[in-house]
Amino acid sequence: MDDSGEFAELQPGLTNGELVRGLWEQGKQTTTGICLCAGIMGIMLGGGHGYMQGRYGLVTDQILEARVVLADGSWVTASPRENTDLFWALRGAGHNFGIITGVKFKVYDRLEEWSEVQMIFSEDKLEAVFQLSNDYIEEANHPPELTVWHLLARMDDLSDDAVVVMSLIYRGRFNDLEPYVAPFRDIGPLAEQQHDGVPFVDLFDINVLTEASTTCDRGLYRHLAPTYLRQYNSTSLRKVYDIFNGITAKYPEMGTHSTFMIEGYPIQGVTSIHPEDTAAPFRDYPLLLSPQLGYTNPAHSNDILAANKDMRRAIVEGSGSEQLNAYVNYASGDESLPELYGHEPWRMRKLRELKRKYDPTGKFNFYMPIS
Ligand SMILES: Cc1cc2nc3c(=O)[nH]c(=O)nc-3n(C[C@H](O)[C@H](O)[C@H](O)COP(=O)(O)OP(=O)(O)OC[C@H]3O[C@@H](n4cnc5c(N)ncnc54)[C@H](O)[C@@H]3O)c2cc1C
Ligand SMILES: *[C@@H]1O[C@H](CO)[C@@H](O)[C@H](O)[C@H]1NC(C)=O
């Protein structure tokens, strides 16, 4: 932590959990990812979504300065004053240009307590839940404090079929969250849980996102297929549900390791940064959807990969656009470069130019390489 208390020094190897807890102990907070076991470097280099983004922007928006070892062996600083083009590229396409050896990262005084409601709905309520959720994802109705998270998941103790899980996660006390909760309660959940006065550092446990959670289990095959969206489409989500329910019924071992994630973080802090100021391309999308299919038996891969693709196809068909916009950090690997780095022709032109400048022989082509 710097003496000013305004930034911290992060180095490779640091996990999200170490960052969240390390800052907390010093009375600080910032945008981090939501799952504690992931590394902060990869999250940061590809953008980085989390609960705090409505206030502070993406994880990558917290970088004040980065030190980078380039392909030619030189060690340089990228910042708003030095190597500004590299500084631009690192924030969104940062897996491509060199080895980040450290960053100065903005941190903030820790403030409010949080509250949350989790509701579980049987599948027949799916349309009602997502139609209502659309009211809260529209920018005018979506306060910067509110994260709206849905999952399709299996919960065998509640239902033989997959269920719809909804969490409203709120930076503030339950009293202020209550008005958003009531209309969902009217739909008739199978189960409901409330939490009030939760310190930020404890949100991860409530949401089963700590290092001990199944999300962090190792030794699994995992497939994602991300799509950014403007609104929920209950017709296409029904198609996704049927595919998810079918594949997880066919391979019961998938049950505890698989979900379909529908992440609705607030975007006010994200859109407050000008879209051309960083390489992070899809700032104004309030929703990020992806299957997350985990299993151990490789004999099932073809089938599960097909389901993965079918789910994304259903989502894109219901998006009102032919174009796929995908989060680079969740990439399945079959996306085109513009689908990951932005469709505006100037973005790929600029990224390719910078790739030629900083990494002409492609030494840093480990992840979604620009070519
Ligand atoms: C369990 C889990 C939870 C997740 N939760 C979130 C979340 O809440 N929010 C979110 O936005 N994303 C999340 N993700 C996605 C995450 O952003 C990516 O998986 C990301 O790549 C993780 O970074 P890492 O450093 O752990 O991975 P690594 O595999 O270590 O790194 C990924 C790539 O980043 C590059 N890289 C890493 N470190 C450096 C460095 N120092 N210098 C240069 N390049 C480097 C390399 O190309 C590497 O191949 C999650 C992923 C998992 C598996
Ligand atoms: C929702 O998706 C279906 C296809 O699944 C499509 O026909 C419909 O137009 C979509 N609705 C909206 C509002 O885009």
GROMACS .gro file of C-alpha atoms and ligand atoms in nm:
model
  438
    1MET     CA    1   0.000   0.000   0.000
    2ASP     CA    2   0.133   0.344  -0.089
    3ASP     CA    3   0.159   0.596   0.197
    4SER     CA    4  -0.104   0.809   0.024
    5GLY     CA    5  -0.353   0.523   0.065
    6GLU     CA    6  -0.463   0.584  -0.295
    7PHE     CA    7  -0.295   0.294  -0.467
    8ALA     CA    8  -0.142  -0.043  -0.399
    9GLU     CA    9   0.135  -0.229  -0.575
   10LEU     CA   10   0.018  -0.563  -0.724
   11GLN     CA   11   0.245  -0.829  -0.860
   12PRO     CA   12   0.187  -1.148  -1.061
   13GLY     CA   13   0.073  -1.450  -0.866
   14LEU     CA   14  -0.165  -1.249  -0.651
   15THR     CA   15  -0.512  -1.402  -0.634
   16ASN     CA   16  -0.837  -1.218  -0.622
   17GLY     CA   17  -0.892  -1.348  -0.268
   18GLU     CA   18  -0.553  -1.223  -0.148
   19LEU     CA   19  -0.631  -0.883  -0.296
   20VAL     CA   20  -0.982  -0.857  -0.147
   21ARG     CA   21  -0.868  -0.964   0.200
   22GLY     CA   22  -0.537  -0.777   0.190
   23LEU     CA   23  -0.713  -0.450   0.109
   24TRP     CA   24  -0.988  -0.516   0.361
   25GLU     CA   25  -0.740  -0.551   0.644
   26GLN     CA   26  -0.607  -0.206   0.557
   27GLY     CA   27  -0.953  -0.047   0.538
   28LYS     CA   28  -0.960  -0.046   0.159
   29GLN     CA   29  -1.158  -0.187  -0.132
   30THR     CA   30  -1.160  -0.171  -0.511
   31THR     CA   31  -1.302  -0.350  -0.815
   32THR     CA   32  -1.191  -0.714  -0.813
   33GLY     CA   33  -1.328  -1.030  -0.970
   34ILE     CA   34  -1.597  -1.208  -0.771
   35CYS     CA   35  -1.439  -1.552  -0.747
   36LEU     CA   36  -1.158  -1.558  -0.496
   37CYS     CA   37  -0.935  -1.829  -0.645
   38ALA     CA   38  -0.872  -1.667  -0.985
   39GLY     CA   39  -0.553  -1.468  -1.043
   40ILE     CA   40  -0.588  -1.092  -1.053
   41MET     CA   41  -0.342  -1.042  -1.343
   42GLY     CA   42  -0.540  -1.233  -1.604
   43ILE     CA   43  -0.869  -1.081  -1.486
   44MET     CA   44  -0.719  -0.732  -1.504
   45LEU     CA   45  -0.559  -0.771  -1.847
   46GLY     CA   46  -0.886  -0.873  -2.012
   47GLY     CA   47  -1.112  -0.612  -1.844
   48GLY     CA   48  -1.241  -0.769  -1.523
   49HIS     CA   49  -1.598  -0.772  -1.395
   50GLY     CA   50  -1.708  -0.759  -1.032
   51TYR     CA   51  -1.954  -0.622  -0.776
   52MET     CA   52  -1.774  -0.287  -0.738
   53GLN     CA   53  -1.774  -0.194  -1.106
   54GLY     CA   54  -2.088   0.020  -1.077
   55ARG     CA   55  -1.886   0.252  -0.861
   56TYR     CA   56  -1.522   0.227  -0.975
   57GLY     CA   57  -1.527   0.076  -1.326
   58LEU     CA   58  -1.363  -0.244  -1.448
   59VAL     CA   59  -1.066  -0.408  -1.277
   60THR     CA   60  -0.846  -0.284  -1.562
   61ASP     CA   61  -0.962   0.074  -1.505
   62GLN     CA   62  -0.778   0.074  -1.172
   63ILE     CA   63  -0.433   0.052  -1.333
   64LEU     CA   64  -0.239   0.376  -1.287
   65GLU     CA   65   0.088   0.241  -1.417
   66ALA     CA   66   0.226  -0.094  -1.531
   67ARG     CA   67   0.581  -0.223  -1.557
   68VAL     CA   68   0.630  -0.455  -1.850
   69VAL     CA   69   0.912  -0.673  -1.982
   70LEU     CA   70   0.889  -0.654  -2.359
   71ALA     CA   71   0.981  -0.913  -2.621
   72ASP     CA   72   1.318  -0.743  -2.681
   73GLY     CA   73   1.410  -0.788  -2.314
   74SER     CA   74   1.369  -0.423  -2.216
   75TRP     CA   75   1.178  -0.332  -1.902
   76VAL     CA   76   0.947  -0.035  -1.950
   77THR     CA   77   0.674   0.161  -1.777
   78ALA     CA   78   0.335   0.211  -1.938
   79SER     CA   79   0.124   0.493  -1.798
   80PRO     CA   80  -0.069   0.803  -1.907
   81ARG     CA   81   0.275   0.969  -1.949
   82GLU     CA   82   0.503   0.693  -2.079
   83ASN     CA   83   0.441   0.443  -2.359
   84THR     CA   84   0.081   0.559  -2.370
   85ASP     CA   85  -0.006   0.333  -2.663
   86LEU     CA   86   0.106   0.027  -2.466
   87PHE     CA   87  -0.088   0.154  -2.164
   88TRP     CA   88  -0.399   0.170  -2.382
   89ALA     CA   89  -0.351  -0.184  -2.517
   90LEU     CA   90  -0.275  -0.349  -2.183
   91ARG     CA   91  -0.616  -0.250  -2.052
   92GLY     CA   92  -0.838  -0.502  -2.234
   93ALA     CA   93  -0.597  -0.685  -2.465
   94GLY     CA   94  -0.315  -0.713  -2.214
   95HIS     CA   95  -0.232  -1.082  -2.258
   96ASN     CA   96  -0.056  -0.991  -2.583
   97PHE     CA   97   0.230  -0.747  -2.534
   98GLY     CA   98   0.476  -0.854  -2.266
   99ILE     CA   99   0.513  -0.976  -1.911
  100ILE     CA  100   0.354  -0.749  -1.655
  101THR     CA  101   0.584  -0.749  -1.352
  102GLY     CA  102   0.377  -0.510  -1.141
  103VAL     CA  103   0.105  -0.246  -1.147
  104LYS     CA  104   0.006   0.053  -0.943
  105PHE     CA  105  -0.360  -0.011  -0.877
  106LYS     CA  106  -0.622   0.234  -0.746
  107VAL     CA  107  -0.779   0.155  -0.411
  108TYR     CA  108  -1.050   0.331  -0.214
  109ASP     CA  109  -1.161   0.363   0.146
  110ARG     CA  110  -1.398   0.086   0.238
  111LEU     CA  111  -1.748   0.211   0.294
  112GLU     CA  112  -2.093   0.061   0.315
  113GLU     CA  113  -2.221  -0.271   0.429
  114TRP     CA  114  -2.398  -0.488   0.174
  115SER     CA  115  -2.724  -0.679   0.164
  116GLU     CA  116  -2.847  -0.959  -0.052
  117VAL     CA  117  -3.144  -1.174  -0.133
  118GLN     CA  118  -3.120  -1.514  -0.301
  119MET     CA  119  -3.432  -1.674  -0.448
  120ILE     CA  120  -3.472  -2.010  -0.613
  121PHE     CA  121  -3.749  -2.060  -0.868
  122SER     CA  122  -3.880  -2.375  -1.030
  123GLU     CA  123  -3.839  -2.384  -1.408
  124ASP     CA  124  -4.201  -2.292  -1.483
  125LYS     CA  125  -4.128  -1.944  -1.342
  126LEU     CA  126  -3.838  -1.880  -1.581
  127GLU     CA  127  -4.029  -1.649  -1.818
  128ALA     CA  128  -4.180  -1.446  -1.534
  129VAL     CA  129  -3.844  -1.403  -1.362
  130PHE     CA  130  -3.660  -1.280  -1.671
  131GLN     CA  131  -3.942  -1.058  -1.794
  132LEU     CA  132  -3.943  -0.885  -1.457
  133SER     CA  133  -3.563  -0.875  -1.443
  134ASN     CA  134  -3.562  -0.671  -1.764
  135ASP     CA  135  -3.716  -0.383  -1.571
  136TYR     CA  136  -3.409  -0.368  -1.348
  137ILE     CA  137  -3.145  -0.402  -1.614
  138GLU     CA  138  -3.258  -0.092  -1.804
  139GLU     CA  139  -3.014   0.178  -1.716
  140ALA     CA  140  -3.272   0.419  -1.582
  141ASN     CA  141  -3.392   0.163  -1.330
  142HIS     CA  142  -3.062   0.003  -1.249
  143PRO     CA  143  -2.894   0.171  -0.954
  144PRO     CA  144  -2.512   0.158  -0.947
  145GLU     CA  145  -2.535  -0.034  -0.619
  146LEU     CA  146  -2.728  -0.333  -0.759
  147THR     CA  147  -2.593  -0.655  -0.909
  148VAL     CA  148  -2.856  -0.886  -1.057
  149TRP     CA  149  -2.715  -1.237  -1.092
  150HIS     CA  150  -2.904  -1.539  -1.226
  151LEU     CA  151  -2.792  -1.897  -1.261
  152LEU     CA  152  -2.948  -2.201  -1.416
  153ALA     CA  153  -2.828  -2.480  -1.191
  154ARG     CA  154  -2.912  -2.819  -1.048
  155MET     CA  155  -3.023  -2.832  -0.685
  156ASP     CA  156  -3.126  -3.190  -0.627
  157ASP     CA  157  -3.272  -3.130  -0.283
  158LEU     CA  158  -3.523  -2.880  -0.429
  159SER     CA  159  -3.616  -3.015  -0.770
  160ASP     CA  160  -3.550  -3.301  -1.013
  161ASP     CA  161  -3.509  -3.048  -1.290
  162ALA     CA  162  -3.266  -2.757  -1.305
  163VAL     CA  163  -3.383  -2.441  -1.127
  164VAL     CA  164  -3.345  -2.066  -1.175
  165VAL     CA  165  -3.140  -1.903  -0.901
  166MET     CA  166  -3.154  -1.527  -0.863
  167SER     CA  167  -2.937  -1.311  -0.639
  168LEU     CA  168  -2.986  -0.940  -0.587
  169ILE     CA  169  -2.661  -0.815  -0.439
  170TYR     CA  170  -2.678  -0.461  -0.307
  171ARG     CA  171  -2.424  -0.210  -0.183
  172GLY     CA  172  -2.635  -0.077   0.102
  173ARG     CA  173  -2.879  -0.203   0.362
  174PHE     CA  174  -3.170  -0.441   0.305
  175ASN     CA  175  -3.430  -0.165   0.359
  176ASP     CA  176  -3.317  -0.005   0.035
  177LEU     CA  177  -3.303  -0.337  -0.151
  178GLU     CA  178  -3.651  -0.443  -0.036
  179PRO     CA  179  -3.847  -0.258  -0.312
  180TYR     CA  180  -3.659  -0.461  -0.578
  181VAL     CA  181  -3.727  -0.787  -0.397
  182ALA     CA  182  -4.103  -0.764  -0.347
  183PRO     CA  183  -4.211  -0.816  -0.713
  184PHE     CA  184  -3.994  -1.127  -0.740
  185ARG     CA  185  -4.141  -1.265  -0.420
  186ASP     CA  186  -4.485  -1.234  -0.585
  187ILE     CA  187  -4.371  -1.477  -0.857
  188GLY     CA  188  -4.342  -1.744  -0.589
  189PRO     CA  189  -3.991  -1.872  -0.523
  190LEU     CA  190  -3.929  -2.224  -0.387
  191ALA     CA  191  -3.686  -2.079  -0.135
  192GLU     CA  192  -3.557  -1.741  -0.022
  193GLN     CA  193  -3.263  -1.626   0.189
  194GLN     CA  194  -3.183  -1.275   0.307
  195HIS     CA  195  -2.862  -1.120   0.433
  196ASP     CA  196  -2.824  -0.772   0.577
  197GLY     CA  197  -2.530  -0.570   0.705
  198VAL     CA  198  -2.277  -0.791   0.527
  199PRO     CA  199  -1.916  -0.665   0.517
  200PHE     CA  200  -1.788  -0.671   0.156
  201VAL     CA  201  -1.528  -0.932   0.243
  202ASP     CA  202  -1.802  -1.177   0.347
  203LEU     CA  203  -2.007  -1.152   0.025
  204PHE     CA  204  -1.798  -1.420  -0.140
  205ASP     CA  205  -1.885  -1.684   0.115
  206ILE     CA  206  -2.258  -1.613   0.084
  207ASN     CA  207  -2.232  -1.650  -0.292
  208VAL     CA  208  -2.025  -1.969  -0.282
  209LEU     CA  209  -1.728  -1.805  -0.448
  210THR     CA  210  -1.446  -1.866  -0.200
  211GLU     CA  211  -1.143  -2.082  -0.261
  212ALA     CA  212  -1.331  -2.373  -0.101
  213SER     CA  213  -1.628  -2.354  -0.341
  214THR     CA  214  -1.694  -2.598  -0.627
  215THR     CA  215  -1.633  -2.309  -0.872
  216CYS     CA  216  -1.268  -2.333  -0.768
  217ASP     CA  217  -1.239  -2.712  -0.794
  218ARG     CA  218  -0.938  -2.820  -0.992
  219GLY     CA  219  -0.889  -3.115  -1.223
  220LEU     CA  220  -1.202  -3.057  -1.431
  221TYR     CA  221  -1.265  -2.985  -1.795
  222ARG     CA  222  -1.453  -2.656  -1.811
  223HIS     CA  223  -1.619  -2.491  -2.109
  224LEU     CA  224  -1.754  -2.140  -2.134
  225ALA     CA  225  -1.903  -1.952  -2.430
  226PRO     CA  226  -1.961  -1.587  -2.341
  227THR     CA  227  -2.203  -1.335  -2.493
  228TYR     CA  228  -2.263  -0.974  -2.386
  229LEU     CA  229  -2.629  -0.872  -2.409
  230ARG     CA  230  -2.850  -0.567  -2.370
  231GLN     CA  231  -3.151  -0.744  -2.224
  232TYR     CA  232  -3.285  -1.082  -2.120
  233ASN     CA  233  -3.484  -1.271  -2.382
  234SER     CA  234  -3.702  -1.527  -2.209
  235THR     CA  235  -3.766  -1.716  -2.535
  236SER     CA  236  -3.397  -1.783  -2.591
  237LEU     CA  237  -3.337  -1.843  -2.220
  238ARG     CA  238  -3.605  -2.114  -2.233
  239LYS     CA  239  -3.411  -2.279  -2.519
  240VAL     CA  240  -3.094  -2.253  -2.312
  241TYR     CA  241  -3.273  -2.400  -2.012
  242ASP     CA  242  -3.386  -2.704  -2.213
  243ILE     CA  243  -3.033  -2.767  -2.339
  244PHE     CA  244  -2.884  -2.721  -1.991
  245ASN     CA  245  -3.143  -2.940  -1.826
  246GLY     CA  246  -3.097  -3.209  -2.090
  247ILE     CA  247  -2.718  -3.230  -2.087
  248THR     CA  248  -2.691  -3.223  -1.707
  249ALA     CA  249  -2.958  -3.497  -1.682
  250LYS     CA  250  -2.763  -3.707  -1.932
  251TYR     CA  251  -2.432  -3.668  -1.744
  252PRO     CA  252  -2.513  -3.648  -1.372
  253GLU     CA  253  -2.147  -3.580  -1.282
  254MET     CA  254  -2.191  -3.235  -1.444
  255GLY     CA  255  -2.455  -3.138  -1.191
  256THR     CA  256  -2.234  -2.995  -0.918
  257HIS     CA  257  -1.984  -2.841  -1.159
  258SER     CA  258  -2.207  -2.676  -1.418
  259THR     CA  259  -2.422  -2.367  -1.437
  260PHE     CA  260  -2.548  -2.124  -1.695
  261MET     CA  261  -2.438  -1.782  -1.567
  262ILE     CA  262  -2.632  -1.463  -1.632
  263GLU     CA  263  -2.427  -1.182  -1.479
  264GLY     CA  264  -2.588  -0.840  -1.449
  265TYR     CA  265  -2.341  -0.601  -1.290
  266PRO     CA  266  -2.412  -0.229  -1.273
  267ILE     CA  267  -2.224  -0.044  -1.547
  268GLN     CA  268  -2.224   0.322  -1.440
  269GLY     CA  269  -1.858   0.313  -1.334
  270VAL     CA  270  -1.767   0.121  -1.649
  271THR     CA  271  -1.935   0.360  -1.894
  272SER     CA  272  -1.792   0.664  -1.714
  273ILE     CA  273  -1.462   0.579  -1.890
  274HIS     CA  274  -1.465   0.682  -2.256
  275PRO     CA  275  -1.492   0.370  -2.479
  276GLU     CA  276  -1.192   0.476  -2.688
  277ASP     CA  277  -0.965   0.530  -2.387
  278THR     CA  278  -0.879   0.161  -2.336
  279ALA     CA  279  -0.873  -0.161  -2.538
  280ALA     CA  280  -1.169  -0.299  -2.338
  281PRO     CA  281  -1.433  -0.302  -2.610
  282PHE     CA  282  -1.784  -0.368  -2.478
  283ARG     CA  283  -1.835  -0.126  -2.192
  284ASP     CA  284  -2.202  -0.048  -2.235
  285TYR     CA  285  -2.343  -0.400  -2.211
  286PRO     CA  286  -2.524  -0.464  -1.883
  287LEU     CA  287  -2.539  -0.843  -1.917
  288LEU     CA  288  -2.282  -1.117  -1.961
  289LEU     CA  289  -2.410  -1.469  -2.025
  290SER     CA  290  -2.218  -1.793  -2.046
  291PRO     CA  291  -2.256  -2.162  -1.985
  292GLN     CA  292  -1.994  -2.295  -1.747
  293LEU     CA  293  -1.987  -2.669  -1.802
  294GLY     CA  294  -1.758  -2.877  -1.582
  295TYR     CA  295  -1.692  -3.253  -1.599
  296THR     CA  296  -1.413  -3.506  -1.562
  297ASN     CA  297  -1.479  -3.774  -1.824
  298PRO     CA  298  -1.324  -3.673  -2.159
  299ALA     CA  299  -1.541  -3.927  -2.341
  300HIS     CA  300  -1.828  -3.681  -2.293
  301SER     CA  301  -1.643  -3.383  -2.443
  302ASN     CA  302  -1.800  -3.380  -2.790
  303ASP     CA  303  -2.151  -3.389  -2.653
  304ILE     CA  304  -2.085  -3.124  -2.391
  305LEU     CA  305  -1.904  -2.896  -2.634
  306ALA     CA  306  -2.200  -2.922  -2.871
  307ALA     CA  307  -2.438  -2.822  -2.590
  308ASN     CA  308  -2.206  -2.532  -2.507
  309LYS     CA  309  -2.224  -2.403  -2.864
  310ASP     CA  310  -2.599  -2.461  -2.891
  311MET     CA  311  -2.661  -2.251  -2.581
  312ARG     CA  312  -2.461  -1.961  -2.719
  313ARG     CA  313  -2.635  -1.992  -3.056
  314ALA     CA  314  -2.974  -1.962  -2.883
  315ILE     CA  315  -2.856  -1.653  -2.697
  316VAL     CA  316  -2.715  -1.481  -3.005
  317GLU     CA  317  -3.032  -1.562  -3.205
  318GLY     CA  318  -3.237  -1.391  -2.937
  319SER     CA  319  -3.010  -1.088  -2.909
  320GLY     CA  320  -3.164  -0.892  -3.195
  321SER     CA  321  -2.820  -0.876  -3.360
  322GLU     CA  322  -2.621  -1.114  -3.578
  323GLN     CA  323  -2.306  -0.992  -3.411
  324LEU     CA  324  -2.138  -1.180  -3.129
  325ASN     CA  325  -1.978  -0.968  -2.856
  326ALA     CA  326  -1.777  -1.189  -2.623
  327TYR     CA  327  -1.576  -1.130  -2.303
  328VAL     CA  328  -1.215  -1.217  -2.386
  329ASN     CA  329  -1.150  -1.364  -2.040
  330TYR     CA  330  -1.428  -1.622  -2.088
  331ALA     CA  331  -1.344  -1.698  -2.452
  332SER     CA  332  -1.420  -2.048  -2.573
  333GLY     CA  333  -1.153  -2.018  -2.843
  334ASP     CA  334  -1.378  -2.028  -3.150
  335GLU     CA  335  -1.451  -1.653  -3.153
  336SER     CA  336  -1.306  -1.421  -3.417
  337LEU     CA  337  -1.069  -1.146  -3.301
  338PRO     CA  338  -1.328  -0.867  -3.350
  339GLU     CA  339  -1.576  -1.070  -3.145
  340LEU     CA  340  -1.328  -1.054  -2.854
  341TYR     CA  341  -1.156  -0.720  -2.906
  342GLY     CA  342  -1.431  -0.508  -3.063
  343HIS     CA  343  -1.597  -0.477  -3.403
  344GLU     CA  344  -1.495  -0.118  -3.479
  345PRO     CA  345  -1.234  -0.154  -3.757
  346TRP     CA  346  -1.002   0.099  -3.587
  347ARG     CA  347  -0.967  -0.127  -3.282
  348MET     CA  348  -0.820  -0.426  -3.467
  349ARG     CA  349  -0.607  -0.190  -3.682
  350LYS     CA  350  -0.462  -0.027  -3.372
  351LEU     CA  351  -0.412  -0.357  -3.184
  352ARG     CA  352  -0.237  -0.515  -3.484
  353GLU     CA  353  -0.011  -0.212  -3.521
  354LEU     CA  354   0.084  -0.228  -3.151
  355LYS     CA  355   0.137  -0.602  -3.168
  356ARG     CA  356   0.384  -0.546  -3.455
  357LYS     CA  357   0.556  -0.271  -3.257
  358TYR     CA  358   0.588  -0.443  -2.918
  359ASP     CA  359   0.581  -0.813  -3.000
  360PRO     CA  360   0.681  -0.850  -3.366
  361THR     CA  361   0.769  -1.219  -3.345
  362GLY     CA  362   0.466  -1.323  -3.140
  363LYS     CA  363   0.641  -1.424  -2.818
  364PHE     CA  364   0.328  -1.341  -2.620
  365ASN     CA  365   0.071  -1.548  -2.806
  366PHE     CA  366  -0.040  -1.763  -2.514
  367TYR     CA  367  -0.396  -1.636  -2.486
  368MET     CA  368  -0.632  -1.518  -2.762
  369PRO     CA  369  -0.338  -1.386  -2.966
  370ILE     CA  370  -0.372  -1.084  -3.190
  371SER     CA  371  -0.247  -1.169  -3.538
  372LIG     C1  372  -1.288  -1.985  -1.099
  372LIG     C2  373  -1.285  -1.866  -1.188
  372LIG     C3  374  -1.351  -1.749  -1.151
  372LIG     C4  375  -1.348  -1.636  -1.231
  372LIG     N1  376  -1.411  -1.521  -1.191
  372LIG     C5  377  -1.403  -1.409  -1.266
  372LIG     C6  378  -1.461  -1.285  -1.223
  372LIG     O1  379  -1.519  -1.275  -1.116
  372LIG     N2  380  -1.451  -1.177  -1.303
  372LIG     C7  381  -1.387  -1.182  -1.422
  372LIG     O2  382  -1.381  -1.080  -1.490
  372LIG     N3  383  -1.332  -1.297  -1.468
  372LIG     C8  384  -1.339  -1.410  -1.393
  372LIG     N4  385  -1.283  -1.528  -1.438
  372LIG     C9  386  -1.219  -1.531  -1.569
  372LIG    C10  387  -1.077  -1.478  -1.557
  372LIG     O3  388  -1.078  -1.340  -1.589
  372LIG    C11  389  -0.979  -1.550  -1.649
  372LIG     O4  390  -0.987  -1.689  -1.629
  372LIG    C12  391  -0.838  -1.499  -1.628
  372LIG     O5  392  -0.756  -1.544  -1.733
  372LIG    C13  393  -0.780  -1.547  -1.495
  372LIG     O6  394  -0.653  -1.494  -1.477
  372LIG     P1  395  -0.533  -1.579  -1.410
  372LIG     O7  396  -0.424  -1.479  -1.388
  372LIG     O8  397  -0.586  -1.657  -1.295
  372LIG     O9  398  -0.506  -1.684  -1.524
  372LIG     P2  399  -0.374  -1.732  -1.594
  372LIG    O10  400  -0.411  -1.858  -1.663
  372LIG    O11  401  -0.258  -1.727  -1.502
  372LIG    O12  402  -0.354  -1.617  -1.701
  372LIG    C14  403  -0.433  -1.609  -1.817
  372LIG    C15  404  -0.349  -1.547  -1.926
  372LIG    O13  405  -0.317  -1.414  -1.889
  372LIG    C16  406  -0.186  -1.382  -1.928
  372LIG     N5  407  -0.112  -1.338  -1.810
  372LIG    C17  408  -0.130  -1.374  -1.680
  372LIG     N6  409  -0.043  -1.310  -1.600
  372LIG    C18  410   0.030  -1.230  -1.680
  372LIG    C19  411   0.136  -1.137  -1.659
  372LIG     N7  412   0.186  -1.112  -1.539
  372LIG     N8  413   0.187  -1.072  -1.767
  372LIG    C20  414   0.139  -1.095  -1.891
  372LIG     N9  415   0.039  -1.181  -1.918
  372LIG    C21  416  -0.014  -1.248  -1.814
  372LIG    C22  417  -0.126  -1.503  -1.994
  372LIG    O14  418  -0.142  -1.490  -2.134
  372LIG    C23  419  -0.214  -1.616  -1.948
  372LIG    O15  420  -0.224  -1.715  -2.048
  372LIG    C24  421  -1.282  -1.642  -1.356
  372LIG    C25  422  -1.216  -1.759  -1.394
  372LIG    C26  423  -1.217  -1.870  -1.311
  372LIG    C27  424  -1.143  -1.995  -1.353
  373LIG     C1  425  -3.609  -1.338  -2.848
  373LIG     O1  426  -3.556  -1.451  -2.911
  373LIG     C2  427  -3.635  -1.507  -3.014
  373LIG     C3  428  -3.562  -1.629  -3.069
  373LIG     O2  429  -3.527  -1.716  -2.965
  373LIG     C4  430  -3.662  -1.405  -3.121
  373LIG     O3  431  -3.750  -1.459  -3.219
  373LIG     C5  432  -3.721  -1.278  -3.061
  373LIG     O4  433  -3.730  -1.177  -3.161
  373LIG     C6  434  -3.632  -1.227  -2.949
  373LIG     N1  435  -3.695  -1.113  -2.883
  373LIG     C7  436  -3.638  -0.993  -2.876
  373LIG     C8  437  -3.714  -0.888  -2.800
  373LIG     O5  438  -3.533  -0.967  -2.928
   0.00000   0.00000   0.00000
